[in-house]
Coordinates of C-alpha atoms in Angstrom, one line a residue:
Chain A
M640 CA 33.6 12.3 8.4
E641 CA 30.5 11.0 10.0
D642 CA 28.4 13.0 7.5
F643 CA 30.4 11.4 4.7
H644 CA 29.7 7.9 6.0
K645 CA 26.0 8.7 6.3
R646 CA 25.9 10.1 2.7
I647 CA 27.6 6.9 1.4
A648 CA 25.1 4.7 3.3
G649 CA 22.2 6.7 1.9
L650 CA 23.6 6.3 -1.7
V651 CA 24.2 2.6 -1.2
L652 CA 20.6 2.2 -0.1
R653 CA 19.3 4.1 -3.1
V654 CA 21.4 2.0 -5.5
L655 CA 20.1 -1.2 -3.9
A656 CA 16.5 0.1 -4.1
L657 CA 17.1 1.1 -7.8
A658 CA 18.4 -2.5 -8.5
A659 CA 15.3 -4.0 -6.7
T660 CA 12.7 -1.8 -8.5
L661 CA 14.4 -2.3 -11.9
T662 CA 14.5 -6.1 -11.3
A663 CA 10.8 -6.1 -10.3
A664 CA 9.7 -4.1 -13.3
I665 CA 11.7 -6.1 -15.8
I666 CA 10.8 -9.5 -14.5
M667 CA 7.1 -8.7 -14.1
G668 CA 7.1 -6.8 -17.4
T669 CA 8.5 -9.9 -19.3
S670 CA 6.2 -12.4 -17.7
K671 CA 4.0 -14.4 -20.1
E672 CA 3.2 -18.0 -20.8
S673 CA 1.0 -20.0 -23.1
A674 CA -1.0 -22.9 -21.8
N675 CA -3.6 -25.4 -22.9
F676 CA -6.5 -26.2 -20.7
Y677 CA -8.6 -29.1 -22.1
A678 CA -9.5 -27.8 -25.6
L679 CA -8.8 -24.2 -24.7
S680 CA -5.5 -22.5 -25.5
F681 CA -4.7 -19.2 -23.8
E682 CA -1.7 -16.9 -23.0
V683 CA -1.3 -15.1 -19.7
N684 CA 0.6 -11.9 -19.7
Y685 CA 1.2 -9.3 -16.9
N686 CA -0.6 -6.8 -19.1
D687 CA -4.0 -8.5 -18.7
T688 CA -4.1 -7.9 -15.0
P689 CA -4.5 -4.3 -14.0
A690 CA -2.7 -4.8 -10.6
F691 CA 0.3 -6.3 -12.4
K692 CA 0.4 -3.4 -14.9
Y693 CA 0.2 -1.0 -12.0
F694 CA 3.1 -2.8 -10.4
V695 CA 5.3 -2.5 -13.5
I696 CA 4.5 1.2 -14.0
V697 CA 5.2 2.1 -10.4
N698 CA 8.5 0.1 -10.3
A699 CA 9.6 1.7 -13.6
V700 CA 8.8 5.2 -12.5
V701 CA 10.5 4.7 -9.1
S702 CA 13.6 3.3 -10.9
V703 CA 13.9 6.6 -12.9
Y704 CA 13.3 8.7 -9.7
S705 CA 15.9 6.6 -7.7
F706 CA 18.5 7.2 -10.5
L707 CA 17.9 10.9 -10.6
A708 CA 17.9 11.2 -6.8
L709 CA 21.5 9.8 -6.8
F710 CA 22.7 13.2 -8.2
V711 CA 21.2 15.5 -5.6
P712 CA 24.2 17.1 -3.8
S713 CA 24.5 16.3 -0.1
K714 CA 24.3 20.0 0.9
S715 CA 21.1 20.9 -0.9
S716 CA 18.1 22.9 -0.1
F717 CA 16.1 20.2 -1.9
W718 CA 16.2 17.8 1.0
R719 CA 12.8 18.6 2.4
L720 CA 11.3 17.9 -1.1
I721 CA 13.4 14.7 -1.4
V722 CA 11.9 13.5 2.0
A723 CA 8.4 14.2 0.7
L724 CA 9.1 12.4 -2.6
D725 CA 10.7 9.5 -0.8
L726 CA 7.6 9.2 1.3
L727 CA 5.4 9.3 -1.8
V728 CA 7.6 6.6 -3.4
T729 CA 7.4 4.4 -0.3
L730 CA 3.6 4.7 -0.3
M731 CA 3.4 3.9 -4.1
L732 CA 5.7 0.8 -3.7
T733 CA 3.6 -0.4 -0.7
S734 CA 0.4 0.1 -2.7
C735 CA 1.6 -1.7 -5.9
I736 CA 3.1 -4.7 -4.0
S737 CA -0.1 -5.1 -1.9
A738 CA -2.4 -5.0 -5.0
A739 CA -0.2 -7.4 -6.9
L740 CA 0.2 -9.7 -3.9
A741 CA -3.6 -9.8 -3.5
I742 CA -4.1 -10.9 -7.1
A743 CA -1.2 -13.4 -7.0
Q744 CA -2.8 -15.0 -4.0
V745 CA -6.0 -15.6 -6.0
G746 CA -3.9 -16.9 -8.9
K747 CA -2.2 -19.4 -6.6
N748 CA -5.1 -20.5 -4.3
G749 CA -8.2 -19.4 -6.2
N750 CA -11.4 -18.4 -4.3
S751 CA -13.9 -21.2 -3.9
I752 CA -16.8 -18.9 -3.0
T753 CA -16.5 -16.7 -6.1
R754 CA -15.4 -19.7 -8.2
W755 CA -12.2 -18.1 -9.3
L756 CA -10.0 -21.1 -10.1
P757 CA -6.2 -21.1 -9.4
I758 CA -4.1 -20.8 -12.6
C759 CA -0.6 -21.7 -11.3
N760 CA -1.0 -25.4 -12.2
Q761 CA -1.6 -24.4 -15.9
V762 CA 1.1 -21.7 -16.0
P763 CA 3.8 -22.5 -13.5
D764 CA 6.6 -20.6 -15.1
Y765 CA 4.5 -17.4 -15.2
C766 CA 3.7 -17.8 -11.5
D767 CA 7.4 -18.3 -10.7
R768 CA 8.3 -15.1 -12.5
V769 CA 5.6 -13.2 -10.8
T770 CA 6.8 -14.6 -7.4
I771 CA 10.3 -13.4 -8.1
A772 CA 9.1 -10.0 -9.2
L773 CA 7.0 -9.7 -6.0
A774 CA 10.0 -10.6 -3.9
A775 CA 12.0 -7.9 -5.6
G776 CA 9.2 -5.4 -5.2
F777 CA 8.9 -6.3 -1.5
A778 CA 12.7 -5.8 -1.0
A779 CA 12.3 -2.4 -2.8
A780 CA 9.6 -1.3 -0.4
I781 CA 11.7 -2.2 2.7
L782 CA 14.8 -0.5 1.2
Y783 CA 12.8 2.6 0.5
L784 CA 11.6 2.7 4.1
M785 CA 15.3 2.8 5.0
V786 CA 16.0 5.4 2.3
L787 CA 13.2 7.5 3.8
A788 CA 14.7 7.3 7.3
A789 CA 18.1 8.3 5.9
S790 CA 16.8 11.2 3.9
A791 CA 14.6 12.4 6.9
H792 CA 17.8 12.4 9.0
A793 CA 19.7 14.3 6.4
A794 CA 16.9 16.9 6.2
L795 CA 16.9 17.2 10.0
D796 CA 20.7 17.7 10.0
E797 CA 20.4 20.4 7.4
D798 CA 17.8 22.1 9.6
D799 CA 20.1 21.9 12.6
C800 CA 23.1 23.2 10.8
C801 CA 21.6 26.4 9.2
Chain B
M1023 CA -1.9 30.4 20.6
E1024 CA -0.7 29.2 17.2
D1025 CA 0.5 26.0 18.9
F1026 CA -3.0 25.6 20.4
H1027 CA -4.6 25.9 16.9
K1028 CA -2.1 23.4 15.4
R1029 CA -2.9 20.9 18.3
I1030 CA -6.7 21.3 17.7
A1031 CA -6.2 20.8 13.9
G1032 CA -4.2 17.6 14.7
L1033 CA -6.9 16.3 17.0
V1034 CA -9.7 17.0 14.5
L1035 CA -7.7 15.1 11.8
R1036 CA -7.2 12.2 14.1
V1037 CA -10.9 12.1 15.1
L1038 CA -11.9 12.2 11.4
A1039 CA -9.4 9.4 10.6
L1040 CA -10.9 7.4 13.5
A1041 CA -14.4 7.8 12.1
A1042 CA -13.2 6.8 8.6
T1043 CA -11.4 3.6 9.8
L1044 CA -14.2 2.6 12.1
T1045 CA -16.8 3.1 9.3
A1046 CA -14.6 1.1 6.9
A1047 CA -14.1 -1.8 9.3
I1048 CA -17.7 -2.0 10.4
I1049 CA -19.2 -1.8 6.8
M1050 CA -16.7 -4.2 5.3
G1051 CA -17.0 -6.5 8.4
T1052 CA -20.8 -6.8 8.1
S1053 CA -20.8 -7.3 4.3
K1054 CA -22.5 -10.5 3.2
E1055 CA -25.2 -11.5 0.7
S1056 CA -26.8 -14.7 -0.5
A1057 CA -27.4 -15.3 -4.2
N1058 CA -28.6 -18.0 -6.5
F1059 CA -26.8 -18.6 -9.7
Y1060 CA -28.7 -21.1 -11.9
A1061 CA -29.0 -24.2 -9.6
L1062 CA -26.2 -23.0 -7.3
S1063 CA -26.9 -21.1 -4.1
F1064 CA -24.0 -19.3 -2.4
E1065 CA -23.3 -16.7 0.2
V1066 CA -20.4 -14.2 -0.2
N1067 CA -18.9 -12.8 3.0
Y1068 CA -15.8 -10.5 3.5
N1069 CA -14.3 -13.4 5.5
D1070 CA -13.9 -15.6 2.4
T1071 CA -11.5 -13.1 0.8
P1072 CA -8.1 -12.7 2.5
A1073 CA -7.6 -9.2 1.1
F1074 CA -11.0 -8.1 2.7
K1075 CA -10.2 -9.8 6.0
Y1076 CA -6.8 -7.9 6.0
F1077 CA -8.7 -4.7 5.3
V1078 CA -11.0 -5.2 8.3
I1079 CA -8.2 -6.1 10.6
V1080 CA -6.0 -3.2 9.6
N1081 CA -8.9 -0.7 9.9
A1082 CA -9.9 -2.1 13.3
V1083 CA -6.3 -2.0 14.7
V1084 CA -5.8 1.6 13.3
S1085 CA -9.1 2.7 15.0
V1086 CA -7.8 1.5 18.4
Y1087 CA -4.5 3.3 17.8
S1088 CA -6.2 6.5 16.6
F1089 CA -8.3 6.5 19.8
L1090 CA -5.3 6.0 22.1
A1091 CA -3.2 8.6 20.2
L1092 CA -5.9 11.2 21.1
F1093 CA -4.7 11.2 24.7
V1094 CA -1.0 11.8 24.0
P1095 CA -0.2 15.2 25.6
S1096 CA 0.9 17.9 23.2
K1097 CA 4.2 18.5 25.1
S1098 CA 5.4 14.9 25.2
S1099 CA 8.7 13.2 24.5
F1100 CA 6.7 10.5 22.7
W1101 CA 6.3 12.6 19.6
R1102 CA 9.1 10.9 17.6
L1103 CA 7.6 7.5 18.4
I1104 CA 4.1 8.9 17.4
V1105 CA 5.6 10.1 14.0
A1106 CA 7.0 6.6 13.4
L1107 CA 3.7 4.9 14.4
D1108 CA 1.7 7.4 12.2
L1109 CA 4.0 6.5 9.3
L1110 CA 3.5 2.7 9.9
V1111 CA -0.3 3.3 10.1
T1112 CA -0.3 5.3 6.8
L1113 CA 1.6 2.4 5.2
M1114 CA -0.7 -0.2 6.6
L1115 CA -3.8 1.7 5.4
T1116 CA -2.3 2.2 1.9
S1117 CA -1.5 -1.5 1.8
C1118 CA -4.9 -2.8 2.8
I1119 CA -6.9 -0.4 0.6
S1120 CA -4.7 -1.3 -2.4
A1121 CA -5.1 -5.1 -1.8
A1122 CA -8.9 -4.8 -1.3
L1123 CA -9.2 -2.5 -4.3
A1124 CA -7.4 -5.0 -6.6
I1125 CA -9.8 -7.8 -5.5
A1126 CA -12.8 -5.6 -5.8
Q1127 CA -11.8 -4.7 -9.4
V1128 CA -11.8 -8.4 -10.3
G1129 CA -15.2 -8.8 -8.5
K1130 CA -16.6 -6.0 -10.6
N1131 CA -15.0 -6.6 -14.0
G1132 CA -13.7 -10.1 -13.8
N1133 CA -10.6 -11.2 -15.8
S1134 CA -11.3 -12.8 -19.2
I1135 CA -7.9 -14.4 -19.5
T1136 CA -7.9 -16.2 -16.2
R1137 CA -11.6 -16.8 -16.6
W1138 CA -12.5 -15.2 -13.3
L1139 CA -16.1 -14.1 -13.7
P1140 CA -17.4 -10.8 -12.2
I1141 CA -19.8 -11.4 -9.3
C1142 CA -21.4 -8.0 -8.8
N1143 CA -24.4 -8.8 -11.0
Q1144 CA -25.2 -11.7 -8.6
V1145 CA -24.5 -9.9 -5.4
P1146 CA -25.1 -6.1 -6.0
D1147 CA -25.8 -5.2 -2.3
Y1148 CA -22.5 -6.9 -1.2
C1149 CA -20.6 -5.0 -3.9
D1150 CA -22.2 -1.7 -2.9
R1151 CA -21.2 -2.2 0.7
V1152 CA -17.7 -3.1 -0.3
T1153 CA -17.5 0.1 -2.4
I1154 CA -18.6 2.2 0.5
A1155 CA -16.1 0.5 2.8
L1156 CA -13.3 1.1 0.2
A1157 CA -14.3 4.8 -0.1
A1158 CA -14.1 5.1 3.7
G1159 CA -10.7 3.3 3.8
F1160 CA -9.4 5.6 1.0
A1161 CA -10.5 8.7 3.0
A1162 CA -8.8 7.2 6.1
A1163 CA -5.5 6.8 4.2
I1164 CA -5.6 10.4 2.9
L1165 CA -6.5 11.7 6.4
Y1166 CA -3.6 9.7 7.9
L1167 CA -1.2 11.3 5.4
M1168 CA -2.4 14.7 6.8
V1169 CA -2.1 13.4 10.4
L1170 CA 1.5 12.2 9.6
A1171 CA 2.4 15.7 8.3
A1172 CA 0.9 17.3 11.4
S1173 CA 2.7 15.0 13.9
A1174 CA 6.0 15.4 12.0
H1175 CA 5.6 19.2 12.4
A1176 CA 4.8 18.7 16.1
A1177 CA 8.0 16.6 16.5
L1178 CA 10.1 19.2 14.7
D1179 CA 8.7 22.0 16.9
E1180 CA 9.5 19.9 19.9
D1181 CA 13.1 19.5 18.6
D1182 CA 13.4 23.2 18.0
C1183 CA 12.1 24.2 21.4
C1184 CA 14.4 22.0 23.6

């Protein structure tokens, strides 16, 4: 019975993580805004910033993996592989949220020494969408840390039992 | 005898990781260069870029941790805690190298849409030092992934034996 509850908790965490990565990928992937700056007109798009593109790709790939991992049976010899993949996914999410956050910080505050101007005054809606996507990505990374702990436990139980 | 070899391999990995994080922190932490750009004179310094400051802090903290972890005895009840800390360190290293790499990419290539100009032509020595620090940080992250695998194995062995 306790095993059953653990299994359900693990599945709930994975579904929440899937929702978070899917939200992050979709919101960042549909972020664009046009703006006029003096005589110049320009359109910003997640696709122009390598760190944001990386963020969308990682969150999309992790969404697919999270969906597939829901169907791994609880008594499976795959659990060690699942732990390794969950670790890889946690590292990938940590990496993409950190890279995107570093760029978003420059977009918001600029950098006076390198003379990179902040752009959020010109494209506030774009910046709001990026912020929401980053929050969802951050939630996904935290959730995956919990998924990793749960699957490591499951793998240890499997080891103990056989 | 096999345990002894595993222990030595674990220690060697930790010493190599310590060397990598220390190199990364020192090289990034001493990166600065002055340049003239038309009539403007400016000095770039790792300290002006939050992502580079984060990189130096994480690598310095991890260096201290790696040094202290060398003295944890092989038969210790701390191994589960060490695995958790090694995971945390691996995530921190992944995070700081990703953030620093995202900013370095803008420094090298700029971003035409947001009109952030590349700066490496003006401060080539600074960029070279940052590149070396990033390479050392990347090596440290890979080494810590191996340290994590070794300490997880040690914790499993401890579980099996008692």
